[in-house]
Amino acid sequence: MKKIHLLTPVHAYILAALMTCLLPAHAAINIQVEQWGVFELTLPGPTKGNPFTEVQLSANFTNGVKTLKANGFYDGKGLYKIRFMPDSIGNWAYITHSNRWELTGQQGNFVAVAPSPENHGPVSVAHTFHFSYADGTPFKPIGTTSYTWTHRPDKIEEQTLSTLASSPFNKIRMCVFPQTHGTKGLPPKRFPFAGKPTKPDYSRFNPDFFQHLEKRLSQLQELNIEADLILFHPYDDKHIWGLDNMAPEVEERYLRYIVARLSAYRNVWWSLANEYDFIRTKTEEDWDRLFKIVANSDPYQHLRSIHNGKKIYNHTKPWVTHVSMQNGLAVTSPGSAQLYRDVYNKPIVYDEVEYEGNYASRWAQLSGQELVHRFWAGSVVGTYVGHSEFFVEPGDSDKFVWLGQGGTLKGESPARLKFLRTILEEGPANGIEPTDKWWNPNIGGQRGEYYLIYFGHKTPKNWSFTLPAKGLENGMAFNLDIIDTWGMTITPVEGVFEIERKDRYSFTDTHNRSIPLPQKPAIALRITRVIGSH
Amino acid sequence: MKKIHLLTPVHAYILAALMTCLLPAHAAINIQVEQWGVFELTLPGPTKGNPFTEVQLSANFTNGVKTLKANGFYDGKGLYKIRFMPDSIGNWAYITHSNRWELTGQQGNFVAVAPSPENHGPVSVAHTFHFSYADGTPFKPIGTTSYTWTHRPDKIEEQTLSTLASSPFNKIRMCVFPQTHGTKGLPPKRFPFAGKPTKPDYSRFNPDFFQHLEKRLSQLQELNIEADLILFHPYDDKHIWGLDNMAPEVEERYLRYIVARLSAYRNVWWSLANEYDFIRTKTEEDWDRLFKIVANSDPYQHLRSIHNGKKIYNHTKPWVTHVSMQNGLAVTSPGSAQLYRDVYNKPIVYDEVEYEGNYASRWAQLSGQELVHRFWAGSVVGTYVGHSEFFVEPGDSDKFVWLGQGGTLKGESPARLKFLRTILEEGPANGIEPTDKWWNPNIGGQRGEYYLIYFGHKTPKNWSFTLPAKGLENGMAFNLDIIDTWGMTITPVEGVFEIERKDRYSFTDTHNRSIPLPQKPAIALRITRVIGSH
């Protein structure tokens, strides 16, 4: 689906109505949708009773090879919708199923055509620890967090989008529900349920709430930004809205509803909760149950995880696709950052590692340097790190910090994260792997081909060309760049380094050259095999 | 069971025979066994066919409150045995079950009496991350490894026991099966199966092999040393014995046999394998299956774990009681050592962290200082670390290194580990816990009561009395000792430190005293609450 289509999804409503009234089933209707775009079928249906709880609707979509079931949803005003994301090119036919005569048995078809250049499909796990888009393009997350940016005045939400457009970030963690923090004078405009915010009618959703969210998701998609959507969170101080403690059947209905609405958006990831363990009214078994509802109702199996406070969820469970980890300490060094990889054998995303900022709380006092350091410490061992910031102007409230509400970025890290993103995107398609995990944790890459060495807080005077032995052979030749991760410079070292075995564990430059380094912190080396050497 | 009983277990054979012939069932026979000692019933039985595979034997033991099933085993020479460890004081009655008339329906009873002072019962998990004996005495493991010390000439095995007797170690990791390494000229004397070592009869066990192992286990028990028994290992070079790749039914029979023989020994822990992932003929599902056999056939639920090579087993599985971890890198700092705690919520035992030694391989080149450092880095965050050493004399083979074969200890670390053990045993009964895990990982203890601060490789000139705020109140008072972990000195600092809140996160000495430190590496502080202060 291309830009304009995202904002105004294919209006199959009239066509579908036409189709079912005038045309034989499977007639060759010329509806075209991009691969990984959204096909949307709109059907008029019953308004009596409670359409949210009483009407069941789904459709099976088939291309003759496979069949996927997409659940429909009531969008208000007598209209029911079914959205579908075709994952391959060609003809797709559908038939609806419902417990209402006017919605069941509707048939039609459409053609999925080649995606536009910016559309690489949804992201999934690749090579155990990494990610790629469905078309095989590697996805190297450089994420940020702005919890409730979609609950701000329009002007600020648009400012957030504009900030993101020129930022390094290709993923954003964001909450579905509003938070109470930072809302004084600017209360959230929309709530997910009908009724009053403080006295919701849990049996009826508010379509406007979700339509607004969808608009913002589409805009993120236009910017090629993945939306890591947080489905529950504990930031309802004094529990005035009750969204953190709904009845199990309400939670489950909410999950089925949001998955039905959003799973056809290719840029959606499901994060079951933020700081899940701070929602003390739920047990780990509750989260298992909620995870399974999402997993079982999402036909595309979007990425799924859950973010911890102090207690880590058991990410070895099969419905967790990748690890979403709050732990700033782990990424203070490559050696500790790598440890969770071997526990989970899934991508490790350290998406909360403390924030760049000047707030009174110690979790929001990182310097830009330290945050960028943590990104590099994580990146060099093949894990991923997330950004946010929390800057309070003197005398200001914390109403408009990026972490909570979006707006503009004030920190020094984003420019350096853009620099890092470029380096990672120029790096191995299969991602960075530790090359000698227990002995040289600060060296990552792909053995024999590509190495990043990160010195962190150390400020070495010089470096003798030495690499861990595995994957190397005498006579291989490498180029070397010196990277100033903070200064954002890449300085190629002249000449080529031909290697020979030094001992059981390492190879060195045949000329034993010692390379002078800038004697600053946060220096890295990039070592790339000379094509065709050896 | 006291010393002499351990070596010559209660000979219930004649008594049992008498009982069944002459006495009515449940007659008051005055057989006494210590609580957590071994009651052993010996019964003559069939010798025809294959007693190992054809005869089933077990007994139910009851004290009127609970009933435990202990499996019996064939011990050769026409004798069958059932061993039982009573876990509470009082009368126990039993009845046997067998598919042979002469073994089934045998009844009797005995009295479990108070344990002798050195007998604290088996060890199990306590307070999530720690261990205690069954009588509540804390168990703080300071373990070592000597893989195949029970496969040496008698003289060397006795030397090993004598070395252990004066060592700091209260746990030893040891293999059931022999290893091929270091056996040139001194091949193992016993093999677990009948037949030739290189052509075993997998359908028949060799009782002599297990009797010898039991003798050594009993001797360890006399020394109050836990035997962390490794049931499989990959150290059968070229697979000449085949013990690393037996048929599933042979492995399962072996596990049931060894559990039947040994589970009544209170000092047994089950380690499913060493470097389990190096046994490349087995999948993780195989290990799950083997774990379940041990768990289901051990009436006492001795501790169970499995030790990794490069790939970590999923220790979140319910049959794993504690984590047995090879990872030397993790314990290079407290910050990284603590990370696995929150993953597993089980005791973390880093039982292979590289070895003190001078071997050609880099995993056996630690200085004594570095090994002791790793113990402290792990201990201060409430995890446990294991020792071994690998010293090769010039011109010597590696035949008699402690790691493989036992004998004597040559390293500098054991004396310091004894010092550490004393400090841990004088510490909180409930174990050391991180007190401010993400922000001050080098401080552990019990909040408000006891703190260990470990400076590691840093050599600070002085220290201002500061503690993380949680659990503290104004007016509390503490004593302070300066510990030289390598020099093995404890230097009390004069006076008492009364504290007051400094800020949101910390309390400091009201007098803001700065305490001079020795400016050496490996310095620790011990801070203990003055009884009744505040």
mmCIF file of C-alpha atoms in Angstrom, chain A residues 308-314 316-317 325-330 333-340 342-345 350 354 359-365 436-441 470 504-505, chain B residues 308-314 316-317 325-330 333-340 342-345 350 354 359-365 436-441 470 504-505:
data_model
loop_
_atom_site.group_PDB
_atom_site.id
_atom_site.type_symbol
_atom_site.label_atom_id
_atom_site.label_comp_id
_atom_site.label_asym_id
_atom_site.label_seq_id
_atom_site.Cartn_x
_atom_site.Cartn_y
_atom_site.Cartn_z
ATOM 1 C CA ASN A 308 9.677 -5.780 32.275
ATOM 2 C CA GLY A 309 9.945 -3.573 35.303
ATOM 3 C CA LYS A 310 12.027 -5.339 37.934
ATOM 4 C CA LYS A 311 10.949 -8.897 37.140
ATOM 5 C CA ILE A 312 11.728 -10.527 33.821
ATOM 6 C CA TYR A 313 8.946 -12.439 32.071
ATOM 7 C CA ASN A 314 9.909 -15.948 31.002
ATOM 8 C CA THR A 316 11.682 -18.726 26.683
ATOM 9 C CA LYS A 317 7.941 -19.318 26.257
ATOM 10 C CA MET A 325 14.290 -5.926 28.079
ATOM 11 C CA GLN A 326 14.541 -3.082 30.534
ATOM 12 C CA ASN A 327 18.059 -3.239 31.908
ATOM 13 C CA GLY A 328 20.425 -0.312 31.725
ATOM 14 C CA LEU A 329 23.145 -2.097 33.653
ATOM 15 C CA ALA A 330 23.426 -4.953 31.144
ATOM 16 C CA SER A 333 29.564 -3.268 28.703
ATOM 17 C CA PRO A 334 29.565 -5.663 25.748
ATOM 18 C CA GLY A 335 30.444 -8.571 28.040
ATOM 19 C CA SER A 336 27.271 -8.215 30.062
ATOM 20 C CA ALA A 337 25.094 -7.157 27.107
ATOM 21 C CA GLN A 338 25.689 -10.477 25.376
ATOM 22 C CA LEU A 339 24.669 -12.709 28.292
ATOM 23 C CA TYR A 340 20.949 -12.856 27.562
ATOM 24 C CA ASP A 342 22.511 -17.521 25.052
ATOM 25 C CA VAL A 343 19.654 -17.699 27.509
ATOM 26 C CA TYR A 344 16.894 -16.956 25.039
ATOM 27 C CA ASN A 345 18.241 -17.669 21.552
ATOM 28 C CA TYR A 350 17.241 -3.618 25.322
ATOM 29 C CA GLU A 354 17.690 4.597 31.216
ATOM 30 C CA TYR A 359 15.085 14.660 35.355
ATOM 31 C CA ALA A 360 15.102 14.252 39.127
ATOM 32 C CA SER A 361 14.837 10.469 38.894
ATOM 33 C CA ARG A 362 18.078 8.632 38.349
ATOM 34 C CA TRP A 363 16.649 6.606 35.463
ATOM 35 C CA ALA A 364 16.495 9.787 33.386
ATOM 36 C CA GLN A 365 19.907 11.317 33.920
ATOM 37 C CA ASP A 436 34.821 -15.006 20.471
ATOM 38 C CA LYS A 437 32.149 -14.478 23.057
ATOM 39 C CA TRP A 438 33.809 -15.297 26.358
ATOM 40 C CA TRP A 439 37.288 -13.997 25.603
ATOM 41 C CA ASN A 440 36.837 -10.926 23.425
ATOM 42 C CA PRO A 441 33.321 -9.723 24.084
ATOM 43 C CA LYS A 470 37.971 -18.785 14.249
ATOM 44 C CA ARG A 504 45.979 -21.059 18.820
ATOM 45 C CA TYR A 505 43.547 -18.239 19.456
ATOM 46 C CA ASN B 308 26.504 -26.191 29.648
ATOM 47 C CA GLY B 309 29.292 -25.951 27.134
ATOM 48 C CA LYS B 310 28.531 -23.129 24.720
ATOM 49 C CA LYS B 311 24.750 -23.470 24.716
ATOM 50 C CA ILE B 312 22.666 -22.889 27.822
ATOM 51 C CA TYR B 313 19.932 -25.381 28.642
ATOM 52 C CA ASN B 314 16.539 -23.834 29.317
ATOM 53 C CA THR B 316 13.347 -22.210 33.405
ATOM 54 C CA LYS B 317 11.980 -25.729 32.969
ATOM 55 C CA MET B 325 26.435 -22.411 34.621
ATOM 56 C CA GLN B 326 29.703 -22.424 32.749
ATOM 57 C CA ASN B 327 30.523 -18.790 32.112
ATOM 58 C CA GLY B 328 33.765 -17.218 33.215
ATOM 59 C CA LEU B 329 32.961 -13.886 31.620
ATOM 60 C CA ALA B 330 29.777 -13.375 33.635
ATOM 61 C CA SER B 333 32.101 -8.261 37.495
ATOM 62 C CA PRO B 334 29.213 -8.183 39.968
ATOM 63 C CA GLY B 335 27.055 -6.306 37.463
ATOM 64 C CA SER B 336 27.184 -9.101 34.937
ATOM 65 C CA ALA B 337 27.178 -11.910 37.522
ATOM 66 C CA GLN B 338 23.747 -10.873 38.784
ATOM 67 C CA LEU B 339 22.000 -10.857 35.406
ATOM 68 C CA TYR B 340 20.982 -14.519 35.350
ATOM 69 C CA ASP B 342 16.321 -12.352 37.351
ATOM 70 C CA VAL B 343 16.073 -14.652 34.364
ATOM 71 C CA TYR B 344 15.742 -17.863 36.336
ATOM 72 C CA ASN B 345 14.623 -16.986 39.860
ATOM 73 C CA TYR B 350 28.672 -20.550 38.234
ATOM 74 C CA GLU B 354 37.838 -21.046 33.938
ATOM 75 C CA TYR B 359 47.820 -25.194 31.032
ATOM 76 C CA ALA B 360 48.191 -24.488 27.331
ATOM 77 C CA SER B 361 44.455 -23.896 26.899
ATOM 78 C CA ARG B 362 43.213 -20.448 27.789
ATOM 79 C CA TRP B 363 40.392 -21.829 29.946
ATOM 80 C CA ALA B 364 43.017 -23.035 32.435
ATOM 81 C CA GLN B 365 45.263 -20.027 32.847
ATOM 82 C CA ASP B 436 20.220 -1.838 44.636
ATOM 83 C CA LYS B 437 20.735 -4.109 41.688
ATOM 84 C CA TRP B 438 20.925 -1.803 38.691
ATOM 85 C CA TRP B 439 22.686 1.115 40.328
ATOM 86 C CA ASN B 440 25.119 -0.356 42.825
ATOM 87 C CA PRO B 441 25.711 -3.911 41.693
ATOM 88 C CA LYS B 470 15.963 1.029 50.663
ATOM 89 C CA ARG B 504 16.252 10.001 47.471
ATOM 90 C CA TYR B 505 18.617 7.128 46.830
#
